Amino acid sequence: MDSIFHEKQEGSLCAQHCLNNLLQGEYFTPVDLSSIAHQLDEEERMRMAEGGMASEEYRTFLQQPSGNMDDSGFFSIQVISNALSVWGLELILFNSREYQSLMINPINEKAFICNYKEHWFTIRKLGQQWFNLNSLLTGPELISDTYLALFLAQLQQEGYSIFVIRGNLPECEAEQILGIMRVQQQQRPRLIGEDEAQTSAGSAARSQTEMGFGVEDEVVDEDEELKRALALSRQDIDVEDEEADLRRAIQLSMQAISSRLILNFNQAYTWINDSVFCF
């Protein structure tokens, strides 16, 4: 696997990474691709000028940004196609009627270029094995012959445009080595973001351990916080119970006073009636 050239993602230069991973070497730079894009822009400008430089269409075209590149590092399919034509390579749309009518098994091709929105990546055959050379991965990903067709179908369902590479790719070291031996992959590569996240998490855990704040300490701290929360909760409950008891005591006291007043009134009423009767 070490012999396989694999450029990892830098900024938004996935078109450059896609081309270099396909050709297995540092064949193109952002400057090279920008030069191709500017050439395409100039050719488009000249075609628009044929309709009249004073026309509304021409003035509108001049005000629009380039459709072949932007400041982020994105390059169009036209730029990629022109770059590959330098090596005598051609792009054919995978799901076109022309190609599908040929009924070619994908494993008999040499390479594919995949695009979704502004991301490009390469799937290439090296020796007798297929590899996903996506620049967003930490390394090349081995793809079995059985899984290749399923992988391409999955990409199409996710909205990817897939292009078949036709022509003779330049010779490379990986092709020579993998042509006489097959490789096995024990662990699949991860996405670069996931790898960095796991690395950061591991570093943070090690730092905590070195500072004496390990996992056990965190568990103890959580237990203590829980105990304090329960204690405060019990205190609140006790306070609420005391207030409830006080209210009940006041209510009972008022009921007792009312009962005594009624009793005294009845006794007084009986005494008056008795006195009147005796008189």
CSV table of C-alpha atoms in Angstrom, one decimal:
chain,number,residue,atom,x,y,z
A,1,MET,CA,0.0,0.0,0.0
A,2,ASP,CA,3.0,2.3,0.6
A,3,SER,CA,3.7,2.3,-3.1
A,4,ILE,CA,0.3,3.8,-4.0
A,5,PHE,CA,0.4,7.6,-4.5
A,6,HIS,CA,-2.4,9.2,-2.5
A,7,GLU,CA,-2.8,13.0,-2.1
A,8,LYS,CA,-4.9,14.0,0.9
A,9,GLN,CA,-7.3,16.9,0.9
A,10,GLU,CA,-5.9,20.4,1.1
A,11,GLY,CA,-8.4,23.3,1.1
A,12,SER,CA,-10.8,22.8,-1.8
A,13,LEU,CA,-8.2,21.4,-4.3
A,14,CYS,CA,-10.0,18.1,-4.8
A,15,ALA,CA,-9.8,18.3,-8.6
A,16,GLN,CA,-6.0,18.5,-8.4
A,17,HIS,CA,-5.9,15.6,-5.9
A,18,CYS,CA,-8.3,13.6,-8.1
A,19,LEU,CA,-6.1,14.0,-11.2
A,20,ASN,CA,-2.8,13.3,-9.4
A,21,ASN,CA,-4.3,10.2,-7.6
A,22,LEU,CA,-5.5,9.0,-11.0
A,23,LEU,CA,-2.1,9.5,-12.7
A,24,GLN,CA,-0.2,8.4,-9.6
A,25,GLY,CA,2.1,11.3,-9.2
A,26,GLU,CA,2.4,15.1,-8.8
A,27,TYR,CA,1.4,15.9,-12.4
A,28,PHE,CA,-0.8,19.0,-11.8
A,29,THR,CA,-0.6,22.0,-9.5
A,30,PRO,CA,-3.3,24.6,-8.9
A,31,VAL,CA,-1.4,27.0,-11.2
A,32,ASP,CA,-1.6,24.4,-14.0
A,33,LEU,CA,-5.3,24.0,-13.6
A,34,SER,CA,-5.9,27.7,-13.3
A,35,SER,CA,-4.0,28.2,-16.6
A,36,ILE,CA,-6.3,25.7,-18.3
A,37,ALA,CA,-9.4,27.4,-16.7
A,38,HIS,CA,-8.3,30.8,-18.0
A,39,GLN,CA,-7.7,29.4,-21.4
A,40,LEU,CA,-11.3,27.9,-21.5
A,41,ASP,CA,-12.7,31.3,-20.2
A,42,GLU,CA,-10.9,33.1,-23.1
A,43,GLU,CA,-12.2,30.6,-25.7
A,44,GLU,CA,-15.7,31.1,-24.3
A,45,ARG,CA,-15.3,34.9,-24.5
A,46,MET,CA,-14.2,34.8,-28.1
A,47,ARG,CA,-17.2,32.7,-29.0
A,48,MET,CA,-19.5,35.1,-27.3
A,49,ALA,CA,-17.8,38.0,-29.0
A,50,GLU,CA,-18.7,36.5,-32.4
A,51,GLY,CA,-22.3,37.6,-31.8
A,52,GLY,CA,-21.2,41.2,-31.3
A,53,MET,CA,-19.2,42.8,-28.6
A,54,ALA,CA,-21.9,45.4,-28.1
A,55,SER,CA,-24.6,42.8,-27.6
A,56,GLU,CA,-26.4,42.4,-24.3
A,57,GLU,CA,-25.4,38.8,-24.1
A,58,TYR,CA,-21.7,39.6,-24.4
A,59,ARG,CA,-21.9,42.3,-21.7
A,60,THR,CA,-23.7,40.0,-19.4
A,61,PHE,CA,-21.1,37.2,-20.0
A,62,LEU,CA,-18.3,39.6,-19.1
A,63,GLN,CA,-20.0,40.4,-15.8
A,64,GLN,CA,-20.4,36.8,-14.7
A,65,PRO,CA,-17.7,34.9,-12.8
A,66,SER,CA,-15.8,32.1,-14.4
A,67,GLY,CA,-17.7,28.9,-14.8
A,68,ASN,CA,-14.4,26.9,-14.9
A,69,MET,CA,-12.9,27.8,-11.5
A,70,ASP,CA,-13.4,29.9,-8.4
A,71,ASP,CA,-11.4,31.3,-5.6
A,72,SER,CA,-11.9,28.2,-3.4
A,73,GLY,CA,-10.0,26.0,-5.7
A,74,PHE,CA,-12.9,24.3,-7.5
A,75,PHE,CA,-12.4,23.4,-11.2
A,76,SER,CA,-15.0,22.3,-13.7
A,77,ILE,CA,-15.3,19.1,-15.6
A,78,GLN,CA,-14.1,20.9,-18.7
A,79,VAL,CA,-10.8,21.7,-16.9
A,80,ILE,CA,-10.4,18.1,-15.8
A,81,SER,CA,-11.2,16.9,-19.3
A,82,ASN,CA,-8.7,19.2,-20.9
A,83,ALA,CA,-6.0,18.3,-18.3
A,84,LEU,CA,-6.5,14.6,-19.1
A,85,SER,CA,-6.4,15.2,-22.8
A,86,VAL,CA,-2.7,16.1,-22.4
A,87,TRP,CA,-2.1,12.4,-21.6
A,88,GLY,CA,-4.4,11.2,-24.3
A,89,LEU,CA,-7.1,10.3,-21.8
A,90,GLU,CA,-10.9,10.6,-22.4
A,91,LEU,CA,-13.9,10.9,-20.1
A,92,ILE,CA,-17.1,9.0,-20.9
A,93,LEU,CA,-20.2,9.4,-18.7
A,94,PHE,CA,-20.9,6.1,-17.0
A,95,ASN,CA,-24.7,6.2,-17.1
A,96,SER,CA,-24.9,7.5,-20.7
A,97,ARG,CA,-26.9,5.4,-23.2
A,98,GLU,CA,-23.8,5.1,-25.3
A,99,TYR,CA,-21.8,3.5,-22.6
A,100,GLN,CA,-24.5,1.4,-21.0
A,101,SER,CA,-25.3,-0.1,-24.4
A,102,LEU,CA,-21.8,-1.6,-24.4
A,103,MET,CA,-22.7,-3.6,-21.3
A,104,ILE,CA,-19.1,-3.6,-20.0
A,105,ASN,CA,-18.4,-5.0,-16.6
A,106,PRO,CA,-16.9,-2.2,-14.4
A,107,ILE,CA,-14.1,-4.5,-13.3
A,108,ASN,CA,-12.8,-4.5,-16.9
A,109,GLU,CA,-12.3,-0.8,-16.9
A,110,LYS,CA,-9.1,1.0,-15.7
A,111,ALA,CA,-10.4,3.9,-13.6
A,112,PHE,CA,-13.4,6.1,-12.7
A,113,ILE,CA,-13.7,9.8,-11.7
A,114,CYS,CA,-16.6,10.7,-9.4
A,115,ASN,CA,-18.1,14.1,-8.8
A,116,TYR,CA,-20.8,15.3,-6.4
A,117,LYS,CA,-21.4,19.1,-6.1
A,118,GLU,CA,-17.8,20.4,-5.8
A,119,HIS,CA,-16.0,17.3,-4.8
A,120,TRP,CA,-14.0,15.0,-7.1
A,121,PHE,CA,-12.3,11.7,-6.4
A,122,THR,CA,-10.7,8.8,-8.2
A,123,ILE,CA,-11.4,5.0,-8.2
A,124,ARG,CA,-8.5,3.2,-9.9
A,125,LYS,CA,-7.4,-0.3,-10.7
A,126,LEU,CA,-3.8,-1.0,-9.8
A,127,GLY,CA,-2.5,-4.4,-10.7
A,128,GLN,CA,-5.6,-6.6,-10.4
A,129,GLN,CA,-7.2,-4.7,-7.5
A,130,TRP,CA,-9.4,-1.7,-7.2
A,131,PHE,CA,-8.8,1.2,-4.8
A,132,ASN,CA,-10.8,4.2,-3.7
A,133,LEU,CA,-8.3,7.1,-3.8
A,134,ASN,CA,-10.7,9.7,-2.3
A,135,SER,CA,-8.5,12.6,-1.0
A,136,LEU,CA,-10.9,12.9,2.0
A,137,LEU,CA,-9.7,9.5,3.3
A,138,THR,CA,-6.6,8.9,5.4
A,139,GLY,CA,-5.3,6.5,2.8
A,140,PRO,CA,-6.2,4.3,-0.2
A,141,GLU,CA,-9.2,2.0,0.4
A,142,LEU,CA,-9.2,-1.5,-1.1
A,143,ILE,CA,-12.4,-2.4,-3.0
A,144,SER,CA,-13.1,-6.0,-4.0
A,145,ASP,CA,-14.3,-6.9,-7.5
A,146,THR,CA,-17.6,-8.0,-6.1
A,147,TYR,CA,-18.2,-4.7,-4.3
A,148,LEU,CA,-17.1,-2.4,-7.1
A,149,ALA,CA,-20.4,-2.5,-9.0
A,150,LEU,CA,-22.3,-2.0,-5.8
A,151,PHE,CA,-20.1,0.9,-4.8
A,152,LEU,CA,-20.7,2.6,-8.1
A,153,ALA,CA,-24.4,2.1,-7.8
A,154,GLN,CA,-24.4,3.5,-4.3
A,155,LEU,CA,-22.6,6.6,-5.5
A,156,GLN,CA,-25.1,7.1,-8.3
A,157,GLN,CA,-28.0,6.9,-5.8
A,158,GLU,CA,-26.2,9.5,-3.6
A,159,GLY,CA,-26.2,11.9,-6.6
A,160,TYR,CA,-22.6,11.4,-7.9
A,161,SER,CA,-21.8,11.8,-11.6
A,162,ILE,CA,-19.4,9.0,-12.6
A,163,PHE,CA,-17.0,9.2,-15.6
A,164,VAL,CA,-15.1,6.3,-17.1
A,165,ILE,CA,-11.4,6.9,-18.0
A,166,ARG,CA,-10.5,5.7,-21.5
A,167,GLY,CA,-6.9,5.6,-22.8
A,168,ASN,CA,-3.5,4.5,-21.5
A,169,LEU,CA,-2.6,5.7,-18.1
A,170,PRO,CA,1.1,6.6,-17.4
A,171,GLU,CA,3.2,3.8,-15.9
A,172,CYS,CA,3.6,4.0,-12.1
A,173,GLU,CA,5.4,2.1,-9.3
A,174,ALA,CA,2.2,0.9,-7.7
A,175,GLU,CA,1.1,-0.7,-11.0
A,176,GLN,CA,4.3,-2.6,-11.3
A,177,ILE,CA,4.4,-3.8,-7.7
A,178,LEU,CA,0.7,-4.7,-7.5
A,179,GLY,CA,0.9,-6.4,-10.9
A,180,ILE,CA,2.9,-9.2,-9.3
A,181,MET,CA,1.4,-9.3,-5.8
A,182,ARG,CA,-1.9,-8.8,-4.2
A,183,VAL,CA,-2.4,-6.8,-1.0
A,184,GLN,CA,-4.8,-7.2,1.9
A,185,GLN,CA,-6.2,-4.4,4.1
A,186,GLN,CA,-6.7,-5.2,7.7
A,187,GLN,CA,-8.2,-1.8,8.7
A,188,ARG,CA,-10.1,0.5,6.4
A,189,PRO,CA,-9.0,4.1,6.2
A,190,ARG,CA,-11.2,6.7,8.0
A,191,LEU,CA,-12.3,10.1,6.8
A,192,ILE,CA,-9.7,12.7,7.6
A,193,GLY,CA,-12.0,14.6,10.0
A,194,GLU,CA,-12.9,11.5,11.9
A,195,ASP,CA,-9.2,10.6,12.3
A,196,GLU,CA,-8.4,14.1,13.6
A,197,ALA,CA,-11.3,14.0,16.0
A,198,GLN,CA,-10.3,10.6,17.4
A,199,THR,CA,-6.7,11.8,17.7
A,200,SER,CA,-7.8,14.9,19.6
A,201,ALA,CA,-10.0,12.9,21.9
A,202,GLY,CA,-7.1,10.5,22.6
A,203,SER,CA,-4.7,13.4,23.3
A,204,ALA,CA,-7.2,15.0,25.6
A,205,ALA,CA,-7.7,11.8,27.5
A,206,ARG,CA,-3.9,11.3,27.8
A,207,SER,CA,-3.5,14.9,29.0
A,208,GLN,CA,-6.1,14.4,31.7
A,209,THR,CA,-4.4,11.2,32.8
A,210,GLU,CA,-1.0,12.9,33.0
A,211,MET,CA,-2.5,15.8,35.1
A,212,GLY,CA,-4.1,13.3,37.5
A,213,PHE,CA,-7.7,13.8,36.2
A,214,GLY,CA,-8.4,10.3,34.8
A,215,VAL,CA,-11.7,8.6,34.1
A,216,GLU,CA,-12.0,7.3,37.6
A,217,ASP,CA,-11.7,10.8,39.0
A,218,GLU,CA,-14.4,12.1,36.6
A,219,VAL,CA,-16.7,9.3,37.8
A,220,VAL,CA,-16.0,10.2,41.4
A,221,ASP,CA,-16.7,13.8,40.7
A,222,GLU,CA,-19.9,12.9,39.0
A,223,ASP,CA,-20.9,10.7,42.0
A,224,GLU,CA,-20.2,13.6,44.4
A,225,GLU,CA,-22.2,16.0,42.4
A,226,LEU,CA,-25.1,13.5,42.3
A,227,LYS,CA,-24.9,13.1,46.1
A,228,ARG,CA,-24.9,16.9,46.6
A,229,ALA,CA,-27.9,17.2,44.3
A,230,LEU,CA,-29.8,14.5,46.2
A,231,ALA,CA,-29.0,16.2,49.5
A,232,LEU,CA,-30.2,19.5,48.3
A,233,SER,CA,-33.3,17.9,47.0
A,234,ARG,CA,-34.0,16.2,50.3
A,235,GLN,CA,-33.5,19.5,52.1
A,236,ASP,CA,-36.0,21.1,49.7
A,237,ILE,CA,-38.4,18.2,50.4
A,238,ASP,CA,-37.9,18.6,54.2
A,239,VAL,CA,-38.6,22.3,54.0
A,240,GLU,CA,-41.7,21.7,51.9
A,241,ASP,CA,-42.8,19.0,54.5
A,242,GLU,CA,-42.3,21.4,57.4
A,243,GLU,CA,-44.3,24.1,55.7
A,244,ALA,CA,-47.1,21.6,54.9
A,245,ASP,CA,-47.1,20.5,58.5
A,246,LEU,CA,-47.3,24.1,59.7
A,247,ARG,CA,-50.2,24.8,57.4
A,248,ARG,CA,-52.0,21.6,58.6
A,249,ALA,CA,-51.4,22.6,62.3
A,250,ILE,CA,-52.8,26.1,61.7
A,251,GLN,CA,-55.8,24.6,59.9
A,252,LEU,CA,-56.4,22.2,62.8
A,253,SER,CA,-55.9,25.0,65.3
A,254,MET,CA,-58.5,27.1,63.5
A,255,GLN,CA,-60.9,24.2,63.4
A,256,ALA,CA,-60.4,23.6,67.1
A,257,ILE,CA,-61.1,27.3,67.9
A,258,SER,CA,-64.2,27.3,65.8
A,259,SER,CA,-65.4,24.2,67.5
A,260,ARG,CA,-64.9,25.7,71.0
A,261,LEU,CA,-66.7,28.9,69.9
A,262,ILE,CA,-69.6,27.0,68.6
A,263,LEU,CA,-69.7,24.9,71.8
A,264,ASN,CA,-69.6,28.0,74.0
A,265,PHE,CA,-72.3,29.6,72.0
A,266,ASN,CA,-74.5,26.6,72.3
A,267,GLN,CA,-74.0,26.5,76.1
A,268,ALA,CA,-74.8,30.2,76.4
A,269,TYR,CA,-77.9,29.8,74.3
A,270,THR,CA,-79.1,26.9,76.5
A,271,TRP,CA,-78.5,28.8,79.7
A,272,ILE,CA,-80.5,31.8,78.4
A,273,ASN,CA,-83.4,29.6,77.4
A,274,ASP,CA,-83.3,27.9,80.8
A,275,SER,CA,-83.3,31.3,82.6
A,276,VAL,CA,-86.2,32.6,80.6
A,277,PHE,CA,-88.2,29.4,81.3
A,278,CYS,CA,-87.6,29.6,85.0
A,279,PHE,CA,-88.7,33.3,85.2
